[in-house]
Amino acid sequence: MLSFLMIMGAVGCSVSGFTDTTYRCGDQEVSLQALKEARSASELGPDGREALKGQEVRPIEDLPSWRIIEESDARVALMRELDVSHEQGQGTVGAHALLVVERFGPPGNDGRPGWHLRSSGHCDLRKDLGSLRAAEVTLDPAVPPGVEARKVHVLVTERGCASGKRADGRVRLAGIEQTPAEVRLVIGVEPLASEGVRTCQGNPPTPFTVELDEPLGDRALIDASVHPARRITGGRQ
């Protein structure tokens, strides 16, 4: 039993399938192939070493465990996978640490802006879903799936600013892959229309139903929008 369905064309997105290798860690674009082949941060060149001495950049004690995602004379981005994922509220999980240092601000004695911390924190690697926003997905505890279920009920929490509103009518199934062992889902949310000001106080979960072409059986439900992919949590009957 193996089926594969991509319906991104219906929602105007450009994701072509689960073989895509480009993800985002916050605003940083990351290729999985590049990440796999990335050099250790202990091999940083002169620009990278100078960047780590920049304003507000804290010393890195475990430098060899970080990987060089980007290194130029104007921007340096380093990443490492965490031993233990960092819980960030509203169900979000940060499996990686990211450090970005850039040149900006007034010119120094050499006529160039100095190095300054741009961002530092935890993130997860998520597929770029084009016009869709990322979302957290959990099983709906009110409707746990049984082994005969052909419908899976999940709760989808929009990660973008939506003035604390549910995403009813805006949740999209960006992709589904069914194998004998797993049902792998990619779910995103269409953003609200641009009219008006949106606040960012966090959003409530929105019920959403995924239809399967065969009973779920004992297959695991997987969130394949992140890397590493992770099991969608919740109880079964």
Short mmCIF file of C-alpha atoms in Angstrom, two decimals:
data_model
loop_
_atom_site.label_atom_id
_atom_site.label_comp_id
_atom_site.label_asym_id
_atom_site.label_seq_id
_atom_site.Cartn_x
_atom_site.Cartn_y
_atom_site.Cartn_z
CA MET A 1 0.00 0.00 0.00
CA LEU A 2 1.67 3.18 -1.16
CA SER A 3 -0.01 6.32 -2.36
CA PHE A 4 1.14 9.87 -2.81
CA LEU A 5 -0.94 12.99 -3.32
CA MET A 6 0.09 16.59 -3.65
CA ILE A 7 -2.59 19.25 -3.94
CA MET A 8 -0.53 22.39 -3.72
CA GLY A 9 -1.77 23.58 -7.12
CA ALA A 10 -5.22 24.04 -5.64
CA VAL A 11 -3.93 26.54 -3.12
CA GLY A 12 -1.42 28.31 -5.32
CA CYS A 13 1.78 27.09 -3.63
CA SER A 14 4.97 25.83 -5.15
CA VAL A 15 5.95 22.85 -2.99
CA SER A 16 6.57 19.92 -5.29
CA GLY A 17 6.71 17.00 -2.87
CA PHE A 18 8.31 15.47 0.18
CA THR A 19 11.63 15.25 -1.67
CA ASP A 20 12.03 19.05 -1.36
CA THR A 21 15.28 19.85 0.42
CA THR A 22 14.88 23.56 1.18
CA TYR A 23 13.47 24.55 4.54
CA ARG A 24 13.34 27.67 6.68
CA CYS A 25 14.63 28.19 10.19
CA GLY A 26 12.79 31.40 11.05
CA ASP A 27 13.82 33.79 8.27
CA GLN A 28 16.91 31.75 7.34
CA GLU A 29 16.63 29.56 4.24
CA VAL A 30 18.34 26.21 4.75
CA SER A 31 19.02 23.44 2.26
CA LEU A 32 19.09 20.02 3.92
CA GLN A 33 21.81 18.92 1.51
CA ALA A 34 23.87 22.01 2.33
CA LEU A 35 23.29 21.44 6.04
CA LYS A 36 24.44 17.84 5.71
CA GLU A 37 27.60 18.92 3.90
CA ALA A 38 28.21 22.08 5.93
CA ARG A 39 31.62 22.65 7.48
CA SER A 40 32.08 22.88 11.21
CA ALA A 41 32.09 26.41 12.61
CA SER A 42 35.61 25.71 13.86
CA GLU A 43 36.63 26.14 10.18
CA LEU A 44 35.32 29.70 9.89
CA GLY A 45 37.46 32.02 7.82
CA PRO A 46 38.66 35.51 8.82
CA ASP A 47 35.26 37.13 8.28
CA GLY A 48 33.46 34.48 10.30
CA ARG A 49 35.92 34.64 13.18
CA GLU A 50 35.66 38.42 13.22
CA ALA A 51 31.85 38.21 13.17
CA LEU A 52 31.87 36.12 16.35
CA LYS A 53 33.58 39.04 18.08
CA GLY A 54 30.76 41.39 17.07
CA GLN A 55 28.54 43.49 19.27
CA GLU A 56 26.19 41.49 21.55
CA VAL A 57 27.52 38.15 20.23
CA ARG A 58 28.07 35.81 23.16
CA PRO A 59 31.11 33.50 23.12
CA ILE A 60 30.38 30.02 21.73
CA GLU A 61 32.01 27.32 23.85
CA ASP A 62 31.02 24.34 21.67
CA LEU A 63 31.98 25.87 18.33
CA PRO A 64 32.80 22.53 16.57
CA SER A 65 29.19 21.37 17.02
CA TRP A 66 27.84 24.31 14.99
CA ARG A 67 27.61 24.22 11.19
CA ILE A 68 28.27 27.07 8.76
CA ILE A 69 25.06 27.82 6.87
CA GLU A 70 26.27 31.09 5.37
CA GLU A 71 29.59 32.95 5.47
CA SER A 72 30.42 36.16 3.63
CA ASP A 73 32.07 39.47 4.35
CA ALA A 74 28.66 40.87 5.38
CA ARG A 75 26.73 37.98 6.95
CA VAL A 76 27.45 34.82 8.92
CA ALA A 77 24.82 32.23 9.88
CA LEU A 78 25.54 29.22 12.08
CA MET A 79 23.24 26.38 13.11
CA ARG A 80 23.37 23.28 15.28
CA GLU A 81 20.89 20.55 16.11
CA LEU A 82 19.93 20.47 19.78
CA ASP A 83 20.35 17.32 21.86
CA VAL A 84 16.97 18.06 23.46
CA SER A 85 14.28 20.04 21.61
CA HIS A 86 13.38 23.39 23.14
CA GLU A 87 9.69 23.84 23.98
CA GLN A 88 8.58 27.33 22.98
CA GLY A 89 4.91 27.57 23.95
CA GLN A 90 1.69 26.88 22.03
CA GLY A 91 3.10 23.47 21.19
CA THR A 92 6.02 24.80 19.16
CA VAL A 93 9.28 22.92 19.33
CA GLY A 94 12.71 24.26 18.47
CA ALA A 95 15.00 21.42 17.40
CA HIS A 96 17.84 23.69 16.22
CA ALA A 97 19.78 26.70 17.42
CA LEU A 98 20.48 29.52 14.98
CA LEU A 99 22.95 32.40 15.21
CA VAL A 100 23.06 35.18 12.61
CA VAL A 101 25.62 38.01 12.68
CA GLU A 102 25.65 40.82 10.12
CA ARG A 103 27.43 44.05 9.29
CA PHE A 104 25.14 47.03 9.85
CA GLY A 105 25.08 50.45 11.46
CA PRO A 106 27.43 53.42 11.07
CA PRO A 107 30.77 52.84 9.30
CA GLY A 108 33.81 52.20 11.47
CA ASN A 109 37.41 53.27 11.03
CA ASP A 110 37.74 50.97 8.03
CA GLY A 111 34.74 52.61 6.34
CA ARG A 112 32.50 49.57 6.80
CA PRO A 113 29.73 48.88 9.32
CA GLY A 114 30.76 46.73 12.26
CA TRP A 115 29.57 43.21 13.06
CA HIS A 116 26.40 43.02 15.15
CA LEU A 117 24.15 40.23 16.35
CA ARG A 118 21.12 39.96 14.07
CA SER A 119 19.35 37.01 15.68
CA SER A 120 19.97 34.20 18.12
CA GLY A 121 17.52 31.58 19.32
CA HIS A 122 15.83 28.26 18.74
CA CYS A 123 13.81 27.22 15.73
CA ASP A 124 12.58 24.22 13.83
CA LEU A 125 13.28 23.52 10.17
CA ARG A 126 10.02 23.85 8.25
CA LYS A 127 9.21 23.36 4.60
CA ASP A 128 8.63 26.60 2.76
CA LEU A 129 4.95 26.31 1.83
CA GLY A 130 4.89 29.36 -0.40
CA SER A 131 1.84 31.47 0.43
CA LEU A 132 0.83 29.21 3.31
CA ARG A 133 1.89 29.84 6.88
CA ALA A 134 3.39 27.23 9.16
CA ALA A 135 1.18 25.60 11.77
CA GLU A 136 1.39 23.32 14.77
CA VAL A 137 -0.60 20.09 14.36
CA THR A 138 -1.86 17.81 17.14
CA LEU A 139 -4.50 15.09 17.29
CA ASP A 140 -7.93 16.29 18.40
CA PRO A 141 -8.44 14.61 21.80
CA ALA A 142 -12.21 14.86 21.33
CA VAL A 143 -12.07 12.56 18.27
CA PRO A 144 -9.17 10.11 18.67
CA PRO A 145 -8.59 7.97 15.56
CA GLY A 146 -9.30 4.25 15.72
CA VAL A 147 -7.67 1.58 13.59
CA GLU A 148 -10.67 1.56 11.21
CA ALA A 149 -10.72 5.34 10.85
CA ARG A 150 -10.68 6.79 7.33
CA LYS A 151 -10.77 10.30 8.74
CA VAL A 152 -8.16 11.83 11.03
CA HIS A 153 -9.25 14.77 13.18
CA VAL A 154 -6.48 17.19 14.08
CA LEU A 155 -6.13 20.59 15.71
CA VAL A 156 -4.17 23.15 13.69
CA THR A 157 -2.65 26.21 15.39
CA GLU A 158 -1.57 29.01 13.07
CA ARG A 159 1.89 30.35 13.92
CA GLY A 160 1.53 33.74 12.24
CA CYS A 161 -0.18 36.83 13.62
CA ALA A 162 -3.97 36.44 13.30
CA SER A 163 -5.37 38.61 16.12
CA GLY A 164 -6.10 35.55 18.23
CA LYS A 165 -8.60 34.14 15.72
CA ARG A 166 -9.11 30.57 14.63
CA ALA A 167 -8.17 29.59 11.10
CA ASP A 168 -11.56 28.24 10.05
CA GLY A 169 -11.73 27.94 6.26
CA ARG A 170 -8.02 28.73 5.88
CA VAL A 171 -6.39 25.40 6.81
CA ARG A 172 -4.94 23.57 3.81
CA LEU A 173 -3.63 20.03 3.36
CA ALA A 174 -0.45 20.78 1.45
CA GLY A 175 0.59 17.17 1.07
CA ILE A 176 -0.09 13.62 2.23
CA GLU A 177 2.03 10.51 1.79
CA GLN A 178 0.69 7.13 2.86
CA THR A 179 2.96 4.13 3.38
CA PRO A 180 2.44 0.79 5.18
CA ALA A 181 4.01 2.26 8.32
CA GLU A 182 3.09 5.97 8.28
CA VAL A 183 0.70 8.66 7.16
CA ARG A 184 2.85 11.75 6.59
CA LEU A 185 1.04 15.10 6.52
CA VAL A 186 2.03 18.61 5.50
CA ILE A 187 -0.52 21.15 6.72
CA GLY A 188 -0.41 24.94 6.37
CA VAL A 189 -2.70 27.91 6.86
CA GLU A 190 -3.70 30.61 4.40
CA PRO A 191 -3.02 34.01 5.99
CA LEU A 192 -5.82 36.41 6.73
CA ALA A 193 -6.68 39.00 4.11
CA SER A 194 -4.33 41.98 4.27
CA GLU A 195 -7.02 44.44 5.38
CA GLY A 196 -6.65 45.81 8.90
CA VAL A 197 -4.04 45.50 11.63
CA ARG A 198 -3.36 42.06 13.10
CA THR A 199 -2.08 41.45 16.61
CA CYS A 200 0.17 38.60 17.69
CA GLN A 201 -1.15 37.34 21.03
CA GLY A 202 -1.27 33.69 19.97
CA ASN A 203 -4.04 31.80 18.18
CA PRO A 204 -6.47 29.09 19.27
CA PRO A 205 -6.40 25.67 17.58
CA THR A 206 -8.72 25.03 14.63
CA PRO A 207 -10.32 21.59 14.05
CA PHE A 208 -9.46 20.07 10.66
CA THR A 209 -10.21 16.69 9.12
CA VAL A 210 -7.91 14.69 6.85
CA GLU A 211 -9.51 11.95 4.76
CA LEU A 212 -7.53 8.76 4.06
CA ASP A 213 -7.97 6.39 1.12
CA GLU A 214 -7.63 3.37 3.44
CA PRO A 215 -8.22 2.74 7.17
CA LEU A 216 -5.50 4.15 9.40
CA GLY A 217 -4.72 0.82 11.01
CA ASP A 218 -1.67 0.91 13.25
CA ARG A 219 0.20 3.43 11.10
CA ALA A 220 1.87 6.40 12.77
CA LEU A 221 0.68 9.92 11.97
CA ILE A 222 3.67 12.10 11.10
CA ASP A 223 4.12 15.85 10.72
CA ALA A 224 6.29 15.95 7.60
CA SER A 225 6.37 19.75 7.40
CA VAL A 226 9.34 19.77 9.79
CA HIS A 227 12.80 18.24 9.76
CA PRO A 228 13.34 15.89 11.43
CA ALA A 229 9.74 14.81 10.86
CA ARG A 230 7.94 14.09 14.12
CA ARG A 231 4.96 12.11 15.28
CA ILE A 232 1.68 13.97 15.66
CA THR A 233 0.86 13.47 19.31
CA GLY A 234 -2.44 12.49 20.91
CA GLY A 235 -4.26 9.40 22.16
CA ARG A 236 -5.83 6.58 20.18
CA GLN A 237 -8.96 4.64 20.98
#
